[in-house]
């Protein structure tokens, strides 16, 4: 997939791709002159109300440029033709560049696809040794930010009450002014507020800057800060080190409030490691075991084998108790006992069996000494991290599951900065990125303090709350427009390489720091190059340019991973902690969580992320006030009344809550904590600790783009510096109002149906083929008898249908995952490729990266909250989440679901116009041009995998979050088309100019569907075709046209950090997918319907510890299935047959006809 | 009554047959043939009754509202209706099947009863056939406008097989395509049949016309009818052939409509009992609608002597019979869902439909079904209510009959709603489950379809004889040469 290294460095002139104005206008002086010549046009730019958007700006400016440069008044075309065809460039053929998305605690190495110079899709860089191709949702969605029509498109300066746009030259001058001032007084009065990142170049520049201006202050603020891991390790070991976890080698993992598969930094790397430990081919394989102690219901919690609900403030006590137990069992010194006893009341961990839960868990960890891991999350204080490190040392995990890498010492905190600001000792405050005016702890009152600075320079991607304070707003470049560098969590150096010239002349952080520092090289490229040659140039023997080119090509520097530091615990480690009182119904504990969609709010204006269902609650477009069912009942939230519309569908409160159906119209409540309050909709979340209220950060923005406007409430309003992640003593009172909550899945229970099939490891040992021994296919008589199908490694009986199966004839010879091949006459239309997919439910953690990847790859539109409320989300790939067991302690299972490409597709025969048909390679394809939109196919799809364009979603307005309703819960009677494009009867409010920028991000190989058309997963047919063409070119005259395994994959499979999605050619016996289809765990969802899906699933295996107090014999979903009287899949044959012999025809005939 | 009839036409008194062998006459009060012509024709010819104009204005405005809704739907998107995933069909197809069902009574009365020589059909067949055609018009609108891209749906080559250079044909396996053929055939044959029956009466209207325009118009459509033997002979043949053609259509149309559901694999749809049960249901609803229209018509247009209580009673008996078939089908469907041993199927019947909060929900130990009220509305209207027609008192009280007939239509609408929405809203995977609620556009479009129906019916009343004059005359005693009143002694035109 990779192409030759790009030419480096970028040439100064000679436009290659789509270019910005700067290059046409050449010099800042010219542009300044041009704008002064036309003051009327320039003043338009400063008007905040009628902010002119991209193309208007561009065309106007081009006109000016044309006037100035050539005196020609002809309208300038936007297309810049190639004067000379660049080498290796074929129009329409995408090229891939390696780059990386910098994150707070690392970076996501990426390969970004570029179509004619515009990035269209981010993929994980599979070459990178640590992440090998995995990405997270943010990396998948970051592309949309690049083409955000609401992003900051200009730099401006505050003048009086208004803002006036400034040129790049003026910005340079202003930064030079700050630099001169700092040079004059050694940096006194200069303060830089940064976001956390791992760029070596930034670190180098800051070091040089502080050396040059010793009095200048450098501060870092992250609302959700992963640095506590470093702080904890540093405190434990006495030197600055960062823990680095290798989950793939851990056999027993205990996560204490550590959402390492979800909200923690580098979750995508963790998921890959964790999933590796859960990939089991046969029941004798060793599988890891996950213990989770947490207050909220996190992605990690949904994957736990054992889960203990505990308020976050009590978790440190449980951790200490675990520590004492580990110390006792391993004979290491017990530094935790005193801490345990310091907890008020007793040293009891919690209610009921919690105590024995923790001690049994400790025993299991000790039993897996050296292969266990204790993790503590960012929410917990430093002392908890110190404890976790000490426990890992005691368990002998250092060097195997956890390594300590060198880290940088901490910079100043925002608290320090506020102190200096309040003291009046800051004259120039430079805020690079971030949005402290919105997300700084509310008690610090950042806005008031910041105003004391004479000059506030702000580099921002959006014009947001912080820009509102700034005297200078500089528009920031997207990472796909900038040069930079970063280190991934293992320390490997990765480049941040631009794929496109900055669309709006944005600046990078490196440039701004370099200019303030007054350094000789100020271009970001030069800075990065310099850092590279200084710090990494000596790594290879080759000449520096070659190394650099190779580095950019590969997207990482081989062997640059940080060397682990040898550590030993600080002797005489003294731990002290003041435990707050346990929460009660009058003194609730509020947990502030990083949002799975919006992070800390930085992705607020990203429609893909706003509409990505929360992996646990499946809520979109807003945050909620989540409480447990017990707490809700105790607080007297009138759930039955509140949900009158839905509860009457359910029986008892508990069941209704579990299915979440009661929550369509929701009570609005006010949370009051520390004298501050915030209001939002309540949500009853199964699995939450009692007396705990969980609120996600990042919503309720006041100054933001049109996408994020009106989504959710601002939880930062009650978040103080003393209790950043959980606060005690909160009260919750209903306001009496009702709010609409949009969720993509209303029903959370599987109702005893074997949709997700689960067993424990012990069950699997007992019955190897439990997965196919469920549902009606367990007694398959078929309409006209059965026949035997041999697939690799197994034989199964399939019913013969009345009609011949389109992809096979009845026979017994086999050599592929598809069944009998030798007997196939010319029925299999292609003997080269037959595509299939296998999804391993044991690996899938539900992170949703695939959902966004699919949306990005396939131009799936955003529909908006009002449409989700009506049940019209468009995601081709969804992740179904099911709860089983009690509403308090449920087990959760996630299942990616999309078009399963059935061989006997029920959708195809009912479409009256032949718009959905099968192709030769087993794909169920949609001919959009042919579709008239009867929706019959959707009705007949048992998986409801099809999506209908009820409106022209691509043309809708951007105010997606707004629901124009007047009555709660009444999604039905409200205006149905608020904000939607009304066709000829209305005005297309998406001005064409805005559409110009939005459409840049579309994948040109996939149609953008209009309204009235049905769509669904295509197995990324555009990728299949591309791979086939490439292979044909390669094959030349030979007949070797079969695409080799591993050449390409679908967007979802590519993005999956767990490698849970496997796509490939079933006719290739060596393909992973053919082998997985032969797995004992392989099953078809609703297999009894004989739809013969090409997407099959591998049953999920849970690994409970039988000694645990909450041990279970059957996975809860399997228990529901057996309790529903549908037989026992662990017995040879269930139902009336009991121990009847296997596979006999006689029994099959006696069986009731199941399928139809 | 007939035996004591006072013969007032001045002819010699003739002994009437004994009362015990006498059937109740189809035309009461021994009306003369002239009276029949006069009475029926005057509805279309005479002064427009006072009630007609308000009725027409309301209907006509309602019809315009419907077209406005459809324009809005087509210009903006199908999303203006409450449809969603999983309920990709709801009121649209409910209304389609509802109207198609209503359209069944006309053909049944005109064709099947004609072949079976049920003479009582004559005074209701004209209006019933008109009703059929208008119902099919209403029905035809919904499947067309419910498509996402109407502009393609109506192009030849998409739904209508049309040889084209791409060699793409419609999908002949799809029941929706069968619908296209079945409904269009039905509409064509019904219209021809209706028109053929109208010809002699159009000639009557032509002959009675007092203005040139009326004479021209009726004359045009009367096709030069002269009442000659040759005319009559050809007419009778054509009518018989069309009756023969129409009869299988009564069975086929609704069978095919039922295939929309039966051919799919959705629990609640996938049932072999659907074709006969849909046909019975269609006749049931059609007779319900005939009664709903005829009762006001006979009273407002003073046609009590032609549409007699006996007619009403007979129709009530048809309702009772078809209602019982429908009720049997409901119960059998339920039984098969259990007996078939498919838990997904049974869940639809119990958890999606039958489980009400008080009796069946607790009995089956399941949550009340979200749409239990719709299911029980259907059950009460279609299964319980028709059994009131066992009582003669009920059958002969026009007010009660009208209310019950209207309820039958309510029940039959709910039947289709139940089949479509309660099956779809909770199907195989619980993650797909969701509720359907209509929007105001749904409601106004449906209401508008009634207005369209009424508009057409009022225009029909205004311009055409609502009762088949010639056929009614044919069943009067005067038309029977062996009857004491018949033959030469009979009345005159």
PDB file of N, CA and C in Angstrom, chain A residues 646 649 651 661 749 753 775 870-872 878 880 882 910-912 914 928-936 938-940 944 948 950 972-973 976-977 1011 1153, chain B residues 72 74-75 79 81 83-85 88-89 92 146-149 157-158 169 171 174 260 264-265 270 340 344 347 367-368 426-428 430-432 435 437 439 443:
ATOM      1  N   UNK A 646     -42.760   4.456  27.589  1.00  0.00           N
ATOM      2  CA  UNK A 646     -42.085   3.205  27.300  1.00  0.00           C
ATOM      3  C   UNK A 646     -42.228   2.152  28.385  1.00  0.00           C
ATOM      4  N   UNK A 649     -44.251  -0.826  28.220  1.00  0.00           N
ATOM      5  CA  UNK A 649     -43.809  -1.936  27.388  1.00  0.00           C
ATOM      6  C   UNK A 649     -43.063  -2.955  28.208  1.00  0.00           C
ATOM      7  N   UNK A 651     -41.940  -4.824  32.053  1.00  0.00           N
ATOM      8  CA  UNK A 651     -42.633  -5.280  33.262  1.00  0.00           C
ATOM      9  C   UNK A 651     -42.117  -4.529  34.460  1.00  0.00           C
ATOM     10  N   UNK A 661     -35.287   0.950  28.032  1.00  0.00           N
ATOM     11  CA  UNK A 661     -36.380   1.451  27.221  1.00  0.00           C
ATOM     12  C   UNK A 661     -37.129   2.571  27.902  1.00  0.00           C
ATOM     13  N   UNK A 749     -31.441  -5.957  26.333  1.00  0.00           N
ATOM     14  CA  UNK A 749     -31.404  -7.360  26.720  1.00  0.00           C
ATOM     15  C   UNK A 749     -31.548  -8.231  25.483  1.00  0.00           C
ATOM     16  N   UNK A 753     -32.234 -14.882  23.612  1.00  0.00           N
ATOM     17  CA  UNK A 753     -31.948 -15.363  22.254  1.00  0.00           C
ATOM     18  C   UNK A 753     -30.436 -15.513  22.088  1.00  0.00           C
ATOM     19  N   UNK A 775     -29.848 -22.406  19.551  1.00  0.00           N
ATOM     20  CA  UNK A 775     -30.916 -21.899  18.695  1.00  0.00           C
ATOM     21  C   UNK A 775     -31.499 -23.025  17.826  1.00  0.00           C
ATOM     22  N   UNK A 870     -35.542   9.330  16.043  1.00  0.00           N
ATOM     23  CA  UNK A 870     -36.558   8.636  15.251  1.00  0.00           C
ATOM     24  C   UNK A 870     -36.089   7.270  14.790  1.00  0.00           C
ATOM     25  N   UNK A 871     -34.854   6.904  15.130  1.00  0.00           N
ATOM     26  CA  UNK A 871     -34.359   5.588  14.752  1.00  0.00           C
ATOM     27  C   UNK A 871     -33.891   5.534  13.310  1.00  0.00           C
ATOM     28  N   UNK A 872     -33.202   6.578  12.874  1.00  0.00           N
ATOM     29  CA  UNK A 872     -32.795   6.603  11.464  1.00  0.00           C
ATOM     30  C   UNK A 872     -31.304   6.795  11.289  1.00  0.00           C
ATOM     31  N   UNK A 878     -22.674  -1.115  13.047  1.00  0.00           N
ATOM     32  CA  UNK A 878     -23.044  -0.683  14.382  1.00  0.00           C
ATOM     33  C   UNK A 878     -22.486  -1.687  15.365  1.00  0.00           C
ATOM     34  N   UNK A 880     -23.682  -3.624  18.550  1.00  0.00           N
ATOM     35  CA  UNK A 880     -24.785  -3.928  19.454  1.00  0.00           C
ATOM     36  C   UNK A 880     -24.219  -4.251  20.822  1.00  0.00           C
ATOM     37  N   UNK A 882     -25.262  -5.721  24.559  1.00  0.00           N
ATOM     38  CA  UNK A 882     -26.318  -6.401  25.297  1.00  0.00           C
ATOM     39  C   UNK A 882     -25.926  -6.529  26.759  1.00  0.00           C
ATOM     40  N   UNK A 910     -36.712  -9.852  -2.681  1.00  0.00           N
ATOM     41  CA  UNK A 910     -37.906  -9.034  -2.500  1.00  0.00           C
ATOM     42  C   UNK A 910     -37.811  -7.664  -3.153  1.00  0.00           C
ATOM     43  N   UNK A 911     -36.634  -7.299  -3.610  1.00  0.00           N
ATOM     44  CA  UNK A 911     -36.500  -5.983  -4.247  1.00  0.00           C
ATOM     45  C   UNK A 911     -37.163  -6.033  -5.614  1.00  0.00           C
ATOM     46  N   UNK A 912     -38.203  -5.218  -5.831  1.00  0.00           N
ATOM     47  CA  UNK A 912     -38.928  -5.356  -7.099  1.00  0.00           C
ATOM     48  C   UNK A 912     -38.131  -4.890  -8.309  1.00  0.00           C
ATOM     49  N   UNK A 914     -34.658  -5.152  -8.719  1.00  0.00           N
ATOM     50  CA  UNK A 914     -33.338  -5.750  -8.866  1.00  0.00           C
ATOM     51  C   UNK A 914     -32.219  -4.800  -8.472  1.00  0.00           C
ATOM     52  N   UNK A 928     -27.210   1.649  -6.461  1.00  0.00           N
ATOM     53  CA  UNK A 928     -27.938   2.831  -5.973  1.00  0.00           C
ATOM     54  C   UNK A 928     -28.794   3.453  -7.066  1.00  0.00           C
ATOM     55  N   UNK A 929     -28.266   3.444  -8.284  1.00  0.00           N
ATOM     56  CA  UNK A 929     -29.005   4.075  -9.372  1.00  0.00           C
ATOM     57  C   UNK A 929     -30.329   3.379  -9.644  1.00  0.00           C
ATOM     58  N   UNK A 930     -30.371   2.128  -9.283  1.00  0.00           N
ATOM     59  CA  UNK A 930     -31.539   1.333  -9.592  1.00  0.00           C
ATOM     60  C   UNK A 930     -32.577   1.425  -8.469  1.00  0.00           C
ATOM     61  N   UNK A 931     -32.130   1.761  -7.288  1.00  0.00           N
ATOM     62  CA  UNK A 931     -32.991   1.701  -6.095  1.00  0.00           C
ATOM     63  C   UNK A 931     -34.088   2.756  -6.155  1.00  0.00           C
ATOM     64  N   UNK A 932     -35.317   2.324  -5.936  1.00  0.00           N
ATOM     65  CA  UNK A 932     -36.412   3.290  -5.871  1.00  0.00           C
ATOM     66  C   UNK A 932     -36.872   3.501  -4.435  1.00  0.00           C
ATOM     67  N   UNK A 933     -36.323   2.738  -3.526  1.00  0.00           N
ATOM     68  CA  UNK A 933     -36.615   2.987  -2.110  1.00  0.00           C
ATOM     69  C   UNK A 933     -37.921   2.414  -1.609  1.00  0.00           C
ATOM     70  N   UNK A 934     -38.207   1.151  -1.931  1.00  0.00           N
ATOM     71  CA  UNK A 934     -39.420   0.560  -1.358  1.00  0.00           C
ATOM     72  C   UNK A 934     -39.193   0.113   0.079  1.00  0.00           C
ATOM     73  N   UNK A 935     -37.920  -0.066   0.465  1.00  0.00           N
ATOM     74  CA  UNK A 935     -37.505  -0.473   1.802  1.00  0.00           C
ATOM     75  C   UNK A 935     -37.924  -1.907   2.150  1.00  0.00           C
ATOM     76  N   UNK A 936     -38.403  -2.640   1.186  1.00  0.00           N
ATOM     77  CA  UNK A 936     -38.806  -4.016   1.448  1.00  0.00           C
ATOM     78  C   UNK A 936     -37.582  -4.830   1.885  1.00  0.00           C
ATOM     79  N   UNK A 938     -35.110  -3.932   3.614  1.00  0.00           N
ATOM     80  CA  UNK A 938     -34.834  -3.723   5.034  1.00  0.00           C
ATOM     81  C   UNK A 938     -35.782  -4.552   5.894  1.00  0.00           C
ATOM     82  N   UNK A 939     -37.044  -4.579   5.506  1.00  0.00           N
ATOM     83  CA  UNK A 939     -38.007  -5.363   6.267  1.00  0.00           C
ATOM     84  C   UNK A 939     -37.644  -6.836   6.289  1.00  0.00           C
ATOM     85  N   UNK A 940     -37.111  -7.302   5.178  1.00  0.00           N
ATOM     86  CA  UNK A 940     -36.847  -8.733   5.081  1.00  0.00           C
ATOM     87  C   UNK A 940     -35.451  -9.095   5.574  1.00  0.00           C
ATOM     88  N   UNK A 944     -31.441  -6.417  10.124  1.00  0.00           N
ATOM     89  CA  UNK A 944     -31.749  -4.991   9.968  1.00  0.00           C
ATOM     90  C   UNK A 944     -30.463  -4.205   9.762  1.00  0.00           C
ATOM     91  N   UNK A 948     -31.644   3.443   5.333  1.00  0.00           N
ATOM     92  CA  UNK A 948     -32.378   4.163   4.308  1.00  0.00           C
ATOM     93  C   UNK A 948     -32.175   5.669   4.458  1.00  0.00           C
ATOM     94  N   UNK A 950     -33.750   8.632   4.572  1.00  0.00           N
ATOM     95  CA  UNK A 950     -35.092   9.204   4.676  1.00  0.00           C
ATOM     96  C   UNK A 950     -35.116  10.653   4.203  1.00  0.00           C
ATOM     97  N   UNK A 972     -42.626  11.796  17.921  1.00  0.00           N
ATOM     98  CA  UNK A 972     -43.477  11.484  16.797  1.00  0.00           C
ATOM     99  C   UNK A 972     -44.180  12.694  16.219  1.00  0.00           C
ATOM    100  N   UNK A 973     -44.657  13.544  17.071  1.00  0.00           N
ATOM    101  CA  UNK A 973     -45.546  14.592  16.584  1.00  0.00           C
ATOM    102  C   UNK A 973     -44.799  15.865  16.248  1.00  0.00           C
ATOM    103  N   UNK A 976     -41.031  17.224  11.595  1.00  0.00           N
ATOM    104  CA  UNK A 976     -40.209  16.086  11.246  1.00  0.00           C
ATOM    105  C   UNK A 976     -38.953  16.469  10.495  1.00  0.00           C
ATOM    106  N   UNK A 977     -38.917  17.663   9.949  1.00  0.00           N
ATOM    107  CA  UNK A 977     -37.806  17.940   9.058  1.00  0.00           C
ATOM    108  C   UNK A 977     -37.040  19.186   9.471  1.00  0.00           C
ATOM    109  N   UNK A1011     -31.235  11.080  -1.160  1.00  0.00           N
ATOM    110  CA  UNK A1011     -32.351  10.583  -0.368  1.00  0.00           C
ATOM    111  C   UNK A1011     -33.162   9.563  -1.164  1.00  0.00           C
ATOM    112  N   UNK A1153     -40.115 -28.924  13.032  1.00  0.00           N
ATOM    113  CA  UNK A1153     -39.500 -28.077  12.021  1.00  0.00           C
ATOM    114  C   UNK A1153     -39.236 -26.726  12.661  1.00  0.00           C
TER     115      UNK A1153
ATOM    116  N   UNK B  72     -45.409  17.507  -0.351  1.00  0.00           N
ATOM    117  CA  UNK B  72     -44.405  17.734   0.699  1.00  0.00           C
ATOM    118  C   UNK B  72     -43.538  16.485   0.871  1.00  0.00           C
ATOM    119  N   UNK B  74     -42.909  14.135  -1.303  1.00  0.00           N
ATOM    120  CA  UNK B  74     -42.039  13.854  -2.442  1.00  0.00           C
ATOM    121  C   UNK B  74     -40.918  14.884  -2.520  1.00  0.00           C
ATOM    122  N   UNK B  75     -41.234  16.130  -2.196  1.00  0.00           N
ATOM    123  CA  UNK B  75     -40.189  17.142  -2.312  1.00  0.00           C
ATOM    124  C   UNK B  75     -39.158  17.022  -1.200  1.00  0.00           C
ATOM    125  N   UNK B  79     -38.935  10.676   5.025  1.00  0.00           N
ATOM    126  CA  UNK B  79     -38.778  10.864   6.463  1.00  0.00           C
ATOM    127  C   UNK B  79     -39.843  11.754   7.081  1.00  0.00           C
ATOM    128  N   UNK B  81     -42.761  11.124   7.084  1.00  0.00           N
ATOM    129  CA  UNK B  81     -43.592  10.142   7.780  1.00  0.00           C
ATOM    130  C   UNK B  81     -42.793   9.602   8.956  1.00  0.00           C
ATOM    131  N   UNK B  83     -41.731   6.729   9.606  1.00  0.00           N
ATOM    132  CA  UNK B  83     -41.012   5.480   9.363  1.00  0.00           C
ATOM    133  C   UNK B  83     -39.597   5.524   9.912  1.00  0.00           C
ATOM    134  N   UNK B  84     -39.052   4.383  10.207  1.00  0.00           N
ATOM    135  CA  UNK B  84     -37.677   4.345  10.706  1.00  0.00           C
ATOM    136  C   UNK B  84     -37.108   2.959  10.465  1.00  0.00           C
ATOM    137  N   UNK B  85     -35.957   2.719  11.043  1.00  0.00           N
ATOM    138  CA  UNK B  85     -35.442   1.369  11.168  1.00  0.00           C
ATOM    139  C   UNK B  85     -35.809   0.947  12.591  1.00  0.00           C
ATOM    140  N   UNK B  88     -39.642   0.010   8.571  1.00  0.00           N
ATOM    141  CA  UNK B  88     -39.473   0.697   7.294  1.00  0.00           C
ATOM    142  C   UNK B  88     -40.793   0.803   6.533  1.00  0.00           C
ATOM    143  N   UNK B  89     -41.757   0.037   6.945  1.00  0.00           N
ATOM    144  CA  UNK B  89     -43.118   0.224   6.476  1.00  0.00           C
ATOM    145  C   UNK B  89     -43.981   0.447   7.707  1.00  0.00           C
ATOM    146  N   UNK B  92     -47.988   3.622   5.604  1.00  0.00           N
ATOM    147  CA  UNK B  92     -48.076   3.624   4.140  1.00  0.00           C
ATOM    148  C   UNK B  92     -48.668   2.317   3.626  1.00  0.00           C
ATOM    149  N   UNK B 146     -44.917   5.973  -1.367  1.00  0.00           N
ATOM    150  CA  UNK B 146     -44.083   5.568  -0.241  1.00  0.00           C
ATOM    151  C   UNK B 146     -42.657   5.247  -0.684  1.00  0.00           C
ATOM    152  N   UNK B 147     -42.416   5.124  -1.958  1.00  0.00           N
ATOM    153  CA  UNK B 147     -41.057   4.829  -2.407  1.00  0.00           C
ATOM    154  C   UNK B 147     -40.182   6.055  -2.210  1.00  0.00           C
ATOM    155  N   UNK B 148     -38.919   5.798  -2.047  1.00  0.00           N
ATOM    156  CA  UNK B 148     -37.985   6.901  -1.788  1.00  0.00           C
ATOM    157  C   UNK B 148     -37.803   7.789  -3.002  1.00  0.00           C
ATOM    158  N   UNK B 149     -37.873   7.188  -4.172  1.00  0.00           N
ATOM    159  CA  UNK B 149     -37.646   7.981  -5.372  1.00  0.00           C
ATOM    160  C   UNK B 149     -38.772   7.702  -6.360  1.00  0.00           C
ATOM    161  N   UNK B 157     -39.513   0.326 -16.967  1.00  0.00           N
ATOM    162  CA  UNK B 157     -38.190  -0.289 -16.858  1.00  0.00           C
ATOM    163  C   UNK B 157     -37.820  -0.557 -15.428  1.00  0.00           C
ATOM    164  N   UNK B 158     -38.402   0.173 -14.502  1.00  0.00           N
ATOM    165  CA  UNK B 158     -38.133  -0.107 -13.100  1.00  0.00           C
ATOM    166  C   UNK B 158     -39.139  -1.123 -12.574  1.00  0.00           C
ATOM    167  N   UNK B 169     -34.077  -6.112 -16.016  1.00  0.00           N
ATOM    168  CA  UNK B 169     -35.509  -6.331 -15.840  1.00  0.00           C
ATOM    169  C   UNK B 169     -35.872  -6.161 -14.386  1.00  0.00           C
ATOM    170  N   UNK B 171     -37.310  -7.420 -10.799  1.00  0.00           N
ATOM    171  CA  UNK B 171     -37.072  -8.680 -10.105  1.00  0.00           C
ATOM    172  C   UNK B 171     -38.400  -9.429 -10.035  1.00  0.00           C
ATOM    173  N   UNK B 174     -40.041 -10.762  -6.774  1.00  0.00           N
ATOM    174  CA  UNK B 174     -40.478  -9.897  -5.682  1.00  0.00           C
ATOM    175  C   UNK B 174     -41.991  -9.759  -5.628  1.00  0.00           C
ATOM    176  N   UNK B 260     -46.809 -10.127  -0.032  1.00  0.00           N
ATOM    177  CA  UNK B 260     -45.859  -9.120   0.438  1.00  0.00           C
ATOM    178  C   UNK B 260     -45.329  -9.516   1.801  1.00  0.00           C
ATOM    179  N   UNK B 264     -41.949 -13.113   2.805  1.00  0.00           N
ATOM    180  CA  UNK B 264     -40.772 -12.698   3.567  1.00  0.00           C
ATOM    181  C   UNK B 264     -40.523 -13.696   4.686  1.00  0.00           C
ATOM    182  N   UNK B 265     -39.399 -13.520   5.383  1.00  0.00           N
ATOM    183  CA  UNK B 265     -39.119 -14.463   6.460  1.00  0.00           C
ATOM    184  C   UNK B 265     -39.259 -13.825   7.845  1.00  0.00           C
ATOM    185  N   UNK B 270     -44.328 -14.313   8.004  1.00  0.00           N
ATOM    186  CA  UNK B 270     -44.033 -15.542   7.281  1.00  0.00           C
ATOM    187  C   UNK B 270     -45.066 -16.599   7.657  1.00  0.00           C
ATOM    188  N   UNK B 340     -45.546 -24.512  15.800  1.00  0.00           N
ATOM    189  CA  UNK B 340     -44.376 -24.544  14.942  1.00  0.00           C
ATOM    190  C   UNK B 340     -43.076 -24.616  15.713  1.00  0.00           C
ATOM    191  N   UNK B 344     -39.033 -17.369  17.899  1.00  0.00           N
ATOM    192  CA  UNK B 344     -39.087 -16.004  17.360  1.00  0.00           C
ATOM    193  C   UNK B 344     -40.507 -15.680  16.911  1.00  0.00           C
ATOM    194  N   UNK B 347     -42.771 -15.281  19.964  1.00  0.00           N
ATOM    195  CA  UNK B 347     -42.538 -13.995  20.618  1.00  0.00           C
ATOM    196  C   UNK B 347     -43.336 -12.881  19.955  1.00  0.00           C
ATOM    197  N   UNK B 367     -43.921  -9.135  29.621  1.00  0.00           N
ATOM    198  CA  UNK B 367     -44.250  -7.711  29.672  1.00  0.00           C
ATOM    199  C   UNK B 367     -45.416  -7.433  28.738  1.00  0.00           C
ATOM    200  N   UNK B 368     -46.171  -6.419  29.056  1.00  0.00           N
ATOM    201  CA  UNK B 368     -47.214  -6.035  28.098  1.00  0.00           C
ATOM    202  C   UNK B 368     -46.566  -5.654  26.768  1.00  0.00           C
ATOM    203  N   UNK B 426     -40.228  -5.248  16.528  1.00  0.00           N
ATOM    204  CA  UNK B 426     -39.358  -6.101  17.345  1.00  0.00           C
ATOM    205  C   UNK B 426     -39.167  -7.406  16.600  1.00  0.00           C
ATOM    206  N   UNK B 427     -38.076  -7.483  15.870  1.00  0.00           N
ATOM    207  CA  UNK B 427     -37.894  -8.714  15.092  1.00  0.00           C
ATOM    208  C   UNK B 427     -36.808  -9.586  15.732  1.00  0.00           C
ATOM    209  N   UNK B 428     -35.884 -10.052  14.944  1.00  0.00           N
ATOM    210  CA  UNK B 428     -34.947 -11.056  15.442  1.00  0.00           C
ATOM    211  C   UNK B 428     -33.970 -10.539  16.499  1.00  0.00           C
ATOM    212  N   UNK B 430     -32.703  -8.128  19.252  1.00  0.00           N
ATOM    213  CA  UNK B 430     -33.260  -7.104  20.134  1.00  0.00           C
ATOM    214  C   UNK B 430     -32.584  -5.737  19.993  1.00  0.00           C
ATOM    215  N   UNK B 431     -31.360  -5.728  19.495  1.00  0.00           N
ATOM    216  CA  UNK B 431     -30.704  -4.429  19.344  1.00  0.00           C
ATOM    217  C   UNK B 431     -31.403  -3.561  18.304  1.00  0.00           C
ATOM    218  N   UNK B 432     -32.141  -4.186  17.407  1.00  0.00           N
ATOM    219  CA  UNK B 432     -32.824  -3.411  16.368  1.00  0.00           C
ATOM    220  C   UNK B 432     -34.135  -2.817  16.844  1.00  0.00           C
ATOM    221  N   UNK B 435     -39.599   1.732  18.428  1.00  0.00           N
ATOM    222  CA  UNK B 435     -41.035   1.980  18.321  1.00  0.00           C
ATOM    223  C   UNK B 435     -41.330   2.790  17.068  1.00  0.00           C
ATOM    224  N   UNK B 437     -43.979   5.689  15.669  1.00  0.00           N
ATOM    225  CA  UNK B 437     -45.090   6.604  15.931  1.00  0.00           C
ATOM    226  C   UNK B 437     -45.346   7.398  14.663  1.00  0.00           C
ATOM    227  N   UNK B 439     -46.404  10.564  12.258  1.00  0.00           N
ATOM    228  CA  UNK B 439     -46.279  12.019  12.335  1.00  0.00           C
ATOM    229  C   UNK B 439     -47.577  12.635  11.848  1.00  0.00           C
ATOM    230  N   UNK B 443     -50.788  11.157   9.448  1.00  0.00           N
ATOM    231  CA  UNK B 443     -52.204  11.209   9.823  1.00  0.00           C
ATOM    232  C   UNK B 443     -53.013  11.977   8.780  1.00  0.00           C
TER     233      UNK B 443
END
